[in-house]
């Protein structure tokens, strides 16, 4: 978010040449547009706006539904782009805010993160993630971000009891009947998670937990998936091992 501060210089020039208003000696208002940063537009982008140098600016969020990522990449938050080059980014899925210290027009777009390679995931399975994002719903999505790339997936709230999982329904275990979870209607309180990027056909549904009710599951399952996959320490490593099991089987 750093830029060149010009306010002091502008005031100095104004005093030398006798300009009453320092703002008249140099441009202070800049255009902000929204785009997909190399991705493809798949929704409605926010309208262009303006920002004033040296003041707080709050861009509208670019969400996953607005842009389709380039091949091999996943959505990773917001990016600030100048002349086609990303100059700053932040992982927040909200619009965020920053002091506008740029001396040019900018574009706000998605920050694309490379999708992790399966071999790298397995070699670093004990490494916790940096952060995660999610879109909760009865069938929601999640992404966990690691130093080596992004891992994305889906969640599902079903009525299938945890007894259908490998060892009596404990969290972190791969569901025994994969087709039952895959074909289940998303309307229950039992939360399951599955990796979809990198795409591996053998990636399994993994039980995450029994939540209070179907509504609570729909409001939280995807966030629990992302948190579980990126979490460090023993429980997180165990959960990653289950979610990454398809990659390990290759």
JSON list of N, CA, C and O in Angstrom, two decimals, residues 11-35:
[
{"chain": "A", "resi": 11, "resn": "UNK", "atom": "N", "xyz": [2.51, 21.63, -1.27]},
{"chain": "A", "resi": 11, "resn": "UNK", "atom": "CA", "xyz": [2.34, 22.86, -0.50]},
{"chain": "A", "resi": 11, "resn": "UNK", "atom": "C", "xyz": [3.55, 23.79, -0.70]},
{"chain": "A", "resi": 11, "resn": "UNK", "atom": "O", "xyz": [3.40, 25.00, -0.83]},
{"chain": "A", "resi": 12, "resn": "UNK", "atom": "N", "xyz": [4.75, 23.17, -0.76]},
{"chain": "A", "resi": 12, "resn": "UNK", "atom": "CA", "xyz": [5.96, 23.97, -0.96]},
{"chain": "A", "resi": 12, "resn": "UNK", "atom": "C", "xyz": [5.94, 24.67, -2.32]},
{"chain": "A", "resi": 12, "resn": "UNK", "atom": "O", "xyz": [6.25, 25.86, -2.44]},
{"chain": "A", "resi": 13, "resn": "UNK", "atom": "N", "xyz": [5.55, 23.94, -3.35]},
{"chain": "A", "resi": 13, "resn": "UNK", "atom": "CA", "xyz": [5.47, 24.52, -4.69]},
{"chain": "A", "resi": 13, "resn": "UNK", "atom": "C", "xyz": [4.42, 25.63, -4.71]},
{"chain": "A", "resi": 13, "resn": "UNK", "atom": "O", "xyz": [4.62, 26.70, -5.29]},
{"chain": "A", "resi": 14, "resn": "UNK", "atom": "N", "xyz": [3.30, 25.35, -4.05]},
{"chain": "A", "resi": 14, "resn": "UNK", "atom": "CA", "xyz": [2.22, 26.33, -4.04]},
{"chain": "A", "resi": 14, "resn": "UNK", "atom": "C", "xyz": [2.67, 27.64, -3.39]},
{"chain": "A", "resi": 14, "resn": "UNK", "atom": "O", "xyz": [2.33, 28.73, -3.86]},
{"chain": "A", "resi": 15, "resn": "UNK", "atom": "N", "xyz": [3.45, 27.55, -2.31]},
{"chain": "A", "resi": 15, "resn": "UNK", "atom": "CA", "xyz": [3.89, 28.77, -1.62]},
{"chain": "A", "resi": 15, "resn": "UNK", "atom": "C", "xyz": [4.89, 29.57, -2.45]},
{"chain": "A", "resi": 15, "resn": "UNK", "atom": "O", "xyz": [4.91, 30.79, -2.40]},
{"chain": "A", "resi": 16, "resn": "UNK", "atom": "N", "xyz": [5.70, 28.88, -3.27]},
{"chain": "A", "resi": 16, "resn": "UNK", "atom": "CA", "xyz": [6.71, 29.56, -4.10]},
{"chain": "A", "resi": 16, "resn": "UNK", "atom": "C", "xyz": [6.05, 30.29, -5.26]},
{"chain": "A", "resi": 16, "resn": "UNK", "atom": "O", "xyz": [6.38, 31.44, -5.57]},
{"chain": "A", "resi": 17, "resn": "UNK", "atom": "N", "xyz": [5.11, 29.61, -5.91]},
{"chain": "A", "resi": 17, "resn": "UNK", "atom": "CA", "xyz": [4.50, 30.20, -7.10]},
{"chain": "A", "resi": 17, "resn": "UNK", "atom": "C", "xyz": [3.26, 31.02, -6.78]},
{"chain": "A", "resi": 17, "resn": "UNK", "atom": "O", "xyz": [2.63, 31.57, -7.67]},
{"chain": "A", "resi": 18, "resn": "UNK", "atom": "N", "xyz": [2.89, 31.06, -5.49]},
{"chain": "A", "resi": 18, "resn": "UNK", "atom": "CA", "xyz": [1.76, 31.90, -5.10]},
{"chain": "A", "resi": 18, "resn": "UNK", "atom": "C", "xyz": [0.41, 31.29, -5.35]},
{"chain": "A", "resi": 18, "resn": "UNK", "atom": "O", "xyz": [-0.58, 32.01, -5.52]},
{"chain": "A", "resi": 19, "resn": "UNK", "atom": "N", "xyz": [0.32, 29.95, -5.38]},
{"chain": "A", "resi": 19, "resn": "UNK", "atom": "CA", "xyz": [-0.98, 29.29, -5.56]},
{"chain": "A", "resi": 19, "resn": "UNK", "atom": "C", "xyz": [-1.67, 29.22, -4.20]},
{"chain": "A", "resi": 19, "resn": "UNK", "atom": "O", "xyz": [-1.09, 28.75, -3.22]},
{"chain": "A", "resi": 20, "resn": "UNK", "atom": "N", "xyz": [-2.88, 29.70, -4.14]},
{"chain": "A", "resi": 20, "resn": "UNK", "atom": "CA", "xyz": [-3.59, 29.77, -2.86]},
{"chain": "A", "resi": 20, "resn": "UNK", "atom": "C", "xyz": [-3.95, 28.38, -2.34]},
{"chain": "A", "resi": 20, "resn": "UNK", "atom": "O", "xyz": [-3.84, 28.09, -1.16]},
{"chain": "A", "resi": 21, "resn": "UNK", "atom": "N", "xyz": [-4.41, 27.53, -3.23]},
{"chain": "A", "resi": 21, "resn": "UNK", "atom": "CA", "xyz": [-4.86, 26.19, -2.83]},
{"chain": "A", "resi": 21, "resn": "UNK", "atom": "C", "xyz": [-3.85, 25.16, -3.33]},
{"chain": "A", "resi": 21, "resn": "UNK", "atom": "O", "xyz": [-3.67, 25.00, -4.53]},
{"chain": "A", "resi": 22, "resn": "UNK", "atom": "N", "xyz": [-3.21, 24.47, -2.41]},
{"chain": "A", "resi": 22, "resn": "UNK", "atom": "CA", "xyz": [-2.18, 23.50, -2.80]},
{"chain": "A", "resi": 22, "resn": "UNK", "atom": "C", "xyz": [-2.73, 22.42, -3.72]},
{"chain": "A", "resi": 22, "resn": "UNK", "atom": "O", "xyz": [-2.01, 21.90, -4.56]},
{"chain": "A", "resi": 23, "resn": "UNK", "atom": "N", "xyz": [-4.03, 22.08, -3.59]},
{"chain": "A", "resi": 23, "resn": "UNK", "atom": "CA", "xyz": [-4.60, 21.01, -4.39]},
{"chain": "A", "resi": 23, "resn": "UNK", "atom": "C", "xyz": [-4.64, 21.35, -5.88]},
{"chain": "A", "resi": 23, "resn": "UNK", "atom": "O", "xyz": [-4.77, 20.49, -6.72]},
{"chain": "A", "resi": 24, "resn": "UNK", "atom": "N", "xyz": [-4.53, 22.64, -6.21]},
{"chain": "A", "resi": 24, "resn": "UNK", "atom": "CA", "xyz": [-4.60, 23.02, -7.62]},
{"chain": "A", "resi": 24, "resn": "UNK", "atom": "C", "xyz": [-3.27, 22.82, -8.33]},
{"chain": "A", "resi": 24, "resn": "UNK", "atom": "O", "xyz": [-3.21, 22.89, -9.55]},
{"chain": "A", "resi": 25, "resn": "UNK", "atom": "N", "xyz": [-2.18, 22.55, -7.59]},
{"chain": "A", "resi": 25, "resn": "UNK", "atom": "CA", "xyz": [-0.88, 22.44, -8.24]},
{"chain": "A", "resi": 25, "resn": "UNK", "atom": "C", "xyz": [-0.55, 21.02, -8.68]},
{"chain": "A", "resi": 25, "resn": "UNK", "atom": "O", "xyz": [0.42, 20.80, -9.37]},
{"chain": "A", "resi": 26, "resn": "UNK", "atom": "N", "xyz": [-1.32, 20.04, -8.23]},
{"chain": "A", "resi": 26, "resn": "UNK", "atom": "CA", "xyz": [-1.05, 18.67, -8.61]},
{"chain": "A", "resi": 26, "resn": "UNK", "atom": "C", "xyz": [-2.34, 17.86, -8.44]},
{"chain": "A", "resi": 26, "resn": "UNK", "atom": "O", "xyz": [-3.17, 18.16, -7.58]},
{"chain": "A", "resi": 27, "resn": "UNK", "atom": "N", "xyz": [-2.49, 16.82, -9.26]},
{"chain": "A", "resi": 27, "resn": "UNK", "atom": "CA", "xyz": [-3.70, 16.02, -9.22]},
{"chain": "A", "resi": 27, "resn": "UNK", "atom": "C", "xyz": [-3.81, 15.26, -7.90]},
{"chain": "A", "resi": 27, "resn": "UNK", "atom": "O", "xyz": [-2.84, 14.66, -7.43]},
{"chain": "A", "resi": 28, "resn": "UNK", "atom": "N", "xyz": [-4.99, 15.27, -7.29]},
{"chain": "A", "resi": 28, "resn": "UNK", "atom": "CA", "xyz": [-5.20, 14.55, -6.03]},
{"chain": "A", "resi": 28, "resn": "UNK", "atom": "C", "xyz": [-6.35, 13.55, -6.10]},
{"chain": "A", "resi": 28, "resn": "UNK", "atom": "O", "xyz": [-6.54, 12.79, -5.15]},
{"chain": "A", "resi": 29, "resn": "UNK", "atom": "N", "xyz": [-7.12, 13.54, -7.16]},
{"chain": "A", "resi": 29, "resn": "UNK", "atom": "CA", "xyz": [-8.23, 12.61, -7.29]},
{"chain": "A", "resi": 29, "resn": "UNK", "atom": "C", "xyz": [-7.95, 11.63, -8.42]},
{"chain": "A", "resi": 29, "resn": "UNK", "atom": "O", "xyz": [-7.57, 12.05, -9.53]},
{"chain": "A", "resi": 30, "resn": "UNK", "atom": "N", "xyz": [-8.14, 10.34, -8.16]},
{"chain": "A", "resi": 30, "resn": "UNK", "atom": "CA", "xyz": [-7.78, 9.32, -9.12]},
{"chain": "A", "resi": 30, "resn": "UNK", "atom": "C", "xyz": [-8.94, 8.34, -9.34]},
{"chain": "A", "resi": 30, "resn": "UNK", "atom": "O", "xyz": [-9.78, 8.15, -8.46]},
{"chain": "A", "resi": 31, "resn": "UNK", "atom": "N", "xyz": [-8.97, 7.74, -10.51]},
{"chain": "A", "resi": 31, "resn": "UNK", "atom": "CA", "xyz": [-10.02, 6.79, -10.87]},
{"chain": "A", "resi": 31, "resn": "UNK", "atom": "C", "xyz": [-9.68, 5.39, -10.35]},
{"chain": "A", "resi": 31, "resn": "UNK", "atom": "O", "xyz": [-8.52, 4.96, -10.39]},
{"chain": "A", "resi": 32, "resn": "UNK", "atom": "N", "xyz": [-10.71, 4.70, -9.88]},
{"chain": "A", "resi": 32, "resn": "UNK", "atom": "CA", "xyz": [-10.58, 3.31, -9.44]},
{"chain": "A", "resi": 32, "resn": "UNK", "atom": "C", "xyz": [-11.56, 2.47, -10.24]},
{"chain": "A", "resi": 32, "resn": "UNK", "atom": "O", "xyz": [-12.77, 2.72, -10.20]},
{"chain": "A", "resi": 33, "resn": "UNK", "atom": "N", "xyz": [-11.03, 1.51, -10.99]},
{"chain": "A", "resi": 33, "resn": "UNK", "atom": "CA", "xyz": [-11.88, 0.61, -11.77]},
{"chain": "A", "resi": 33, "resn": "UNK", "atom": "C", "xyz": [-11.77, -0.80, -11.19]},
{"chain": "A", "resi": 33, "resn": "UNK", "atom": "O", "xyz": [-10.91, -1.08, -10.35]},
{"chain": "A", "resi": 34, "resn": "UNK", "atom": "N", "xyz": [-12.64, -1.68, -11.64]},
{"chain": "A", "resi": 34, "resn": "UNK", "atom": "CA", "xyz": [-12.67, -3.05, -11.15]},
{"chain": "A", "resi": 34, "resn": "UNK", "atom": "C", "xyz": [-12.56, -4.01, -12.33]},
{"chain": "A", "resi": 34, "resn": "UNK", "atom": "O", "xyz": [-13.18, -3.80, -13.37]},
{"chain": "A", "resi": 35, "resn": "UNK", "atom": "N", "xyz": [-11.75, -5.05, -12.17]},
{"chain": "A", "resi": 35, "resn": "UNK", "atom": "CA", "xyz": [-11.57, -6.03, -13.23]},
{"chain": "A", "resi": 35, "resn": "UNK", "atom": "C", "xyz": [-11.26, -7.40, -12.65]},
{"chain": "A", "resi": 35, "resn": "UNK", "atom": "O", "xyz": [-11.30, -7.60, -11.43]}
]
